[in-house]
Amino acid sequence: MRQSINLSWLDSMAFETEINGKKLIIDADKEVGGTDRGPRPKPLMLVALAGCTAMDVISILKKMRVSPDTFNVKVEGDLTEEHPKHFEKMHIIYEFKGKNLPEDKIEKAINLSQERYCGVSYNYRNAFEISFEIKILED
Amino acid sequence: MRQSINLSWLDSMAFETEINGKKLIIDADKEVGGTDRGPRPKPLMLVALAGCTAMDVISILKKMRVSPDTFNVKVEGDLTEEHPKHFEKMHIIYEFKGKNLPEDKIEKAINLSQERYCGVSYNYRNAFEISFEIKILED
């Protein structure tokens, strides 16, 4: 299957695209000549990973009849200092809040995402290290 | 340097994040239980690549005093059919429109981005093949 996007230059460092029918402007920091009208490109790599695995996990948990009160996925990425500034590792923190959440099912859902379903994790893992941790908090 | 994002579950398959101070909702297709309130995660991988190299190229061209009338960056990504559905290649099309645009400078700017500056290209190239082409159109 093929996916494609088109990015159009607006002015200075600002560009506009449409993803699944939604407009998105990306832009650079003011310090490097941008006008800060939208996010920078690299954090979108973090969001792609967080979103991919988060959607897997919540849909697997739904099938397991596990419903957390809150669910957050944080991704931290470490960039090199030298050009080309690229990620050399990413760490995912899955955080759940709820009453009597079943740790074993949550772990299973995350492992299924990381090992079988999440294509973004699969792609990134071929380029750098990905680690994760799970936090389960009582409401 | 560390970058981080936090994705918060809204409901069903919808999640919200903030990138460089801008809110972004990501969501799944209605056919898989989403409500289509925002883009899917995988196209964000394409936008990260397009944005990274597009910002390099336009800022290098500015230093070279080259100013196209329009500039578009299209990225096509081919996904595997099997789980985990991941990109096995991406192709970038750089398209410029303007009067008497200098092909040699444009090629140089793109090569500098691909070989020296664009960290997203560097990361992805460690995971799969990236190819590109350049289209220069007269106004």
mmCIF file of N, CA, C and O in Angstrom, chain B residues 47-82:
data_model
loop_
_atom_site.group_PDB
_atom_site.id
_atom_site.type_symbol
_atom_site.label_atom_id
_atom_site.label_comp_id
_atom_site.label_asym_id
_atom_site.label_seq_id
_atom_site.Cartn_x
_atom_site.Cartn_y
_atom_site.Cartn_z
ATOM 1 N N VAL B 47 5.465 13.370 6.796
ATOM 2 C CA VAL B 47 5.550 14.828 6.975
ATOM 3 C C VAL B 47 6.858 15.208 7.680
ATOM 4 O O VAL B 47 7.474 16.225 7.350
ATOM 5 N N ALA B 48 7.289 14.390 8.637
ATOM 6 C CA ALA B 48 8.557 14.668 9.329
ATOM 7 C C ALA B 48 9.709 14.692 8.325
ATOM 8 O O ALA B 48 10.563 15.589 8.357
ATOM 9 N N LEU B 49 9.711 13.724 7.408
ATOM 10 C CA LEU B 49 10.778 13.670 6.400
ATOM 11 C C LEU B 49 10.678 14.855 5.440
ATOM 12 O O LEU B 49 11.674 15.555 5.183
ATOM 13 N N ALA B 50 9.468 15.109 4.925
ATOM 14 C CA ALA B 50 9.277 16.208 3.967
ATOM 15 C C ALA B 50 9.660 17.534 4.609
ATOM 16 O O ALA B 50 10.355 18.360 4.003
ATOM 17 N N GLY B 51 9.237 17.757 5.843
ATOM 18 C CA GLY B 51 9.479 19.028 6.519
ATOM 19 C C GLY B 51 10.950 19.252 6.814
ATOM 20 O O GLY B 51 11.471 20.358 6.627
ATOM 21 N N CYS B 52 11.605 18.212 7.263
ATOM 22 C CA CYS B 52 13.026 18.298 7.609
ATOM 23 C C CYS B 52 13.852 18.705 6.397
ATOM 24 O O CYS B 52 14.611 19.673 6.421
ATOM 25 N N THR B 53 13.670 17.986 5.299
ATOM 26 C CA THR B 53 14.487 18.285 4.120
ATOM 27 C C THR B 53 14.028 19.571 3.434
ATOM 28 O O THR B 53 14.852 20.337 2.923
ATOM 29 N N ALA B 54 12.724 19.863 3.457
ATOM 30 C CA ALA B 54 12.220 21.094 2.827
ATOM 31 C C ALA B 54 12.786 22.332 3.515
ATOM 32 O O ALA B 54 13.167 23.309 2.861
ATOM 33 N N MET B 55 12.860 22.302 4.857
ATOM 34 C CA MET B 55 13.408 23.454 5.590
ATOM 35 C C MET B 55 14.900 23.623 5.306
ATOM 36 O O MET B 55 15.381 24.745 5.148
ATOM 37 N N ASP B 56 15.625 22.505 5.249
ATOM 38 C CA ASP B 56 17.048 22.586 4.860
ATOM 39 C C ASP B 56 17.191 23.264 3.509
ATOM 40 O O ASP B 56 17.958 24.207 3.342
ATOM 41 N N VAL B 57 16.449 22.731 2.535
ATOM 42 C CA VAL B 57 16.624 23.161 1.146
ATOM 43 C C VAL B 57 16.273 24.635 0.982
ATOM 44 O O VAL B 57 17.031 25.398 0.374
ATOM 45 N N ILE B 58 15.168 25.067 1.574
ATOM 46 C CA ILE B 58 14.761 26.462 1.368
ATOM 47 C C ILE B 58 15.730 27.416 2.072
ATOM 48 O O ILE B 58 15.985 28.525 1.583
ATOM 49 N N SER B 59 16.313 26.981 3.204
ATOM 50 C CA SER B 59 17.241 27.896 3.885
ATOM 51 C C SER B 59 18.602 27.915 3.184
ATOM 52 O O SER B 59 19.251 28.962 3.132
ATOM 53 N N ILE B 60 19.017 26.798 2.613
ATOM 54 C CA ILE B 60 20.273 26.796 1.833
ATOM 55 C C ILE B 60 20.091 27.633 0.560
ATOM 56 O O ILE B 60 20.952 28.437 0.204
ATOM 57 N N LEU B 61 18.950 27.479 -0.103
ATOM 58 C CA LEU B 61 18.692 28.256 -1.327
ATOM 59 C C LEU B 61 18.645 29.750 -1.037
ATOM 60 O O LEU B 61 19.083 30.567 -1.840
ATOM 61 N N LYS B 62 18.117 30.098 0.141
ATOM 62 C CA LYS B 62 18.069 31.521 0.507
ATOM 63 C C LYS B 62 19.483 32.090 0.600
ATOM 64 O O LYS B 62 19.750 33.184 0.101
ATOM 65 N N LYS B 63 20.380 31.306 1.232
ATOM 66 C CA LYS B 63 21.792 31.746 1.325
ATOM 67 C C LYS B 63 22.414 31.869 -0.058
ATOM 68 O O LYS B 63 23.306 32.667 -0.288
ATOM 69 N N MET B 64 21.974 31.030 -0.998
ATOM 70 C CA MET B 64 22.480 31.066 -2.383
ATOM 71 C C MET B 64 21.749 32.122 -3.229
ATOM 72 O O MET B 64 21.982 32.220 -4.422
ATOM 73 N N ARG B 65 20.842 32.867 -2.603
ATOM 74 C CA ARG B 65 20.022 33.875 -3.279
ATOM 75 C C ARG B 65 19.193 33.293 -4.422
ATOM 76 O O ARG B 65 19.031 33.893 -5.472
ATOM 77 N N VAL B 66 18.698 32.078 -4.173
ATOM 78 C CA VAL B 66 17.787 31.450 -5.133
ATOM 79 C C VAL B 66 16.390 31.471 -4.517
ATOM 80 O O VAL B 66 16.202 30.985 -3.401
ATOM 81 N N SER B 67 15.449 32.057 -5.231
ATOM 82 C CA SER B 67 14.110 32.183 -4.672
ATOM 83 C C SER B 67 13.054 31.669 -5.661
ATOM 84 O O SER B 67 12.653 32.372 -6.574
ATOM 85 N N PRO B 68 12.642 30.413 -5.487
ATOM 86 C CA PRO B 68 11.615 29.884 -6.403
ATOM 87 C C PRO B 68 10.270 30.558 -6.137
ATOM 88 O O PRO B 68 10.044 31.099 -5.054
ATOM 89 N N ASP B 69 9.403 30.550 -7.152
ATOM 90 C CA ASP B 69 8.052 31.084 -6.940
ATOM 91 C C ASP B 69 7.223 30.107 -6.120
ATOM 92 O O ASP B 69 6.462 30.518 -5.239
ATOM 93 N N THR B 70 7.337 28.819 -6.439
ATOM 94 C CA THR B 70 6.673 27.807 -5.606
ATOM 95 C C THR B 70 7.643 26.666 -5.368
ATOM 96 O O THR B 70 8.573 26.427 -6.150
ATOM 97 N N PHE B 71 7.420 25.975 -4.247
ATOM 98 C CA PHE B 71 8.283 24.853 -3.861
ATOM 99 C C PHE B 71 7.399 23.839 -3.143
ATOM 100 O O PHE B 71 6.726 24.175 -2.168
ATOM 101 N N ASN B 72 7.376 22.642 -3.674
ATOM 102 C CA ASN B 72 6.606 21.556 -3.061
ATOM 103 C C ASN B 72 7.484 20.341 -2.828
ATOM 104 O O ASN B 72 8.348 20.041 -3.652
ATOM 105 N N VAL B 73 7.243 19.675 -1.725
ATOM 106 C CA VAL B 73 7.934 18.418 -1.459
ATOM 107 C C VAL B 73 6.876 17.340 -1.232
ATOM 108 O O VAL B 73 6.066 17.434 -0.304
ATOM 109 N N LYS B 74 6.881 16.354 -2.129
ATOM 110 C CA LYS B 74 5.945 15.245 -2.008
ATOM 111 C C LYS B 74 6.726 14.024 -1.529
ATOM 112 O O LYS B 74 7.847 13.792 -1.999
ATOM 113 N N VAL B 75 6.153 13.290 -0.584
ATOM 114 C CA VAL B 75 6.794 12.038 -0.154
ATOM 115 C C VAL B 75 5.806 10.898 -0.313
ATOM 116 O O VAL B 75 4.657 10.978 0.155
ATOM 117 N N GLU B 76 6.247 9.856 -1.001
ATOM 118 C CA GLU B 76 5.440 8.640 -1.172
ATOM 119 C C GLU B 76 6.108 7.531 -0.377
ATOM 120 O O GLU B 76 7.328 7.340 -0.471
ATOM 121 N N GLY B 77 5.329 6.811 0.413
ATOM 122 C CA GLY B 77 5.892 5.722 1.215
ATOM 123 C C GLY B 77 5.170 4.427 0.920
ATOM 124 O O GLY B 77 3.937 4.400 0.886
ATOM 125 N N ASP B 78 5.939 3.366 0.695
ATOM 126 C CA ASP B 78 5.335 2.063 0.412
ATOM 127 C C ASP B 78 5.348 1.193 1.659
ATOM 128 O O ASP B 78 6.404 0.915 2.230
ATOM 129 N N LEU B 79 4.140 0.778 2.058
ATOM 130 C CA LEU B 79 3.975 -0.048 3.265
ATOM 131 C C LEU B 79 3.906 -1.532 2.902
ATOM 132 O O LEU B 79 3.382 -1.889 1.845
ATOM 133 N N THR B 80 4.392 -2.371 3.784
ATOM 134 C CA THR B 80 4.241 -3.817 3.622
ATOM 135 C C THR B 80 2.768 -4.192 3.814
ATOM 136 O O THR B 80 1.998 -3.447 4.443
ATOM 137 N N GLU B 81 2.385 -5.345 3.280
ATOM 138 C CA GLU B 81 1.007 -5.830 3.444
ATOM 139 C C GLU B 81 0.834 -6.545 4.786
ATOM 140 O O GLU B 81 -0.255 -6.600 5.342
ATOM 141 N N GLU B 82 1.934 -7.132 5.283
ATOM 142 C CA GLU B 82 1.869 -7.948 6.501
ATOM 143 C C GLU B 82 2.200 -7.134 7.749
ATOM 144 O O GLU B 82 2.957 -6.179 7.682
#
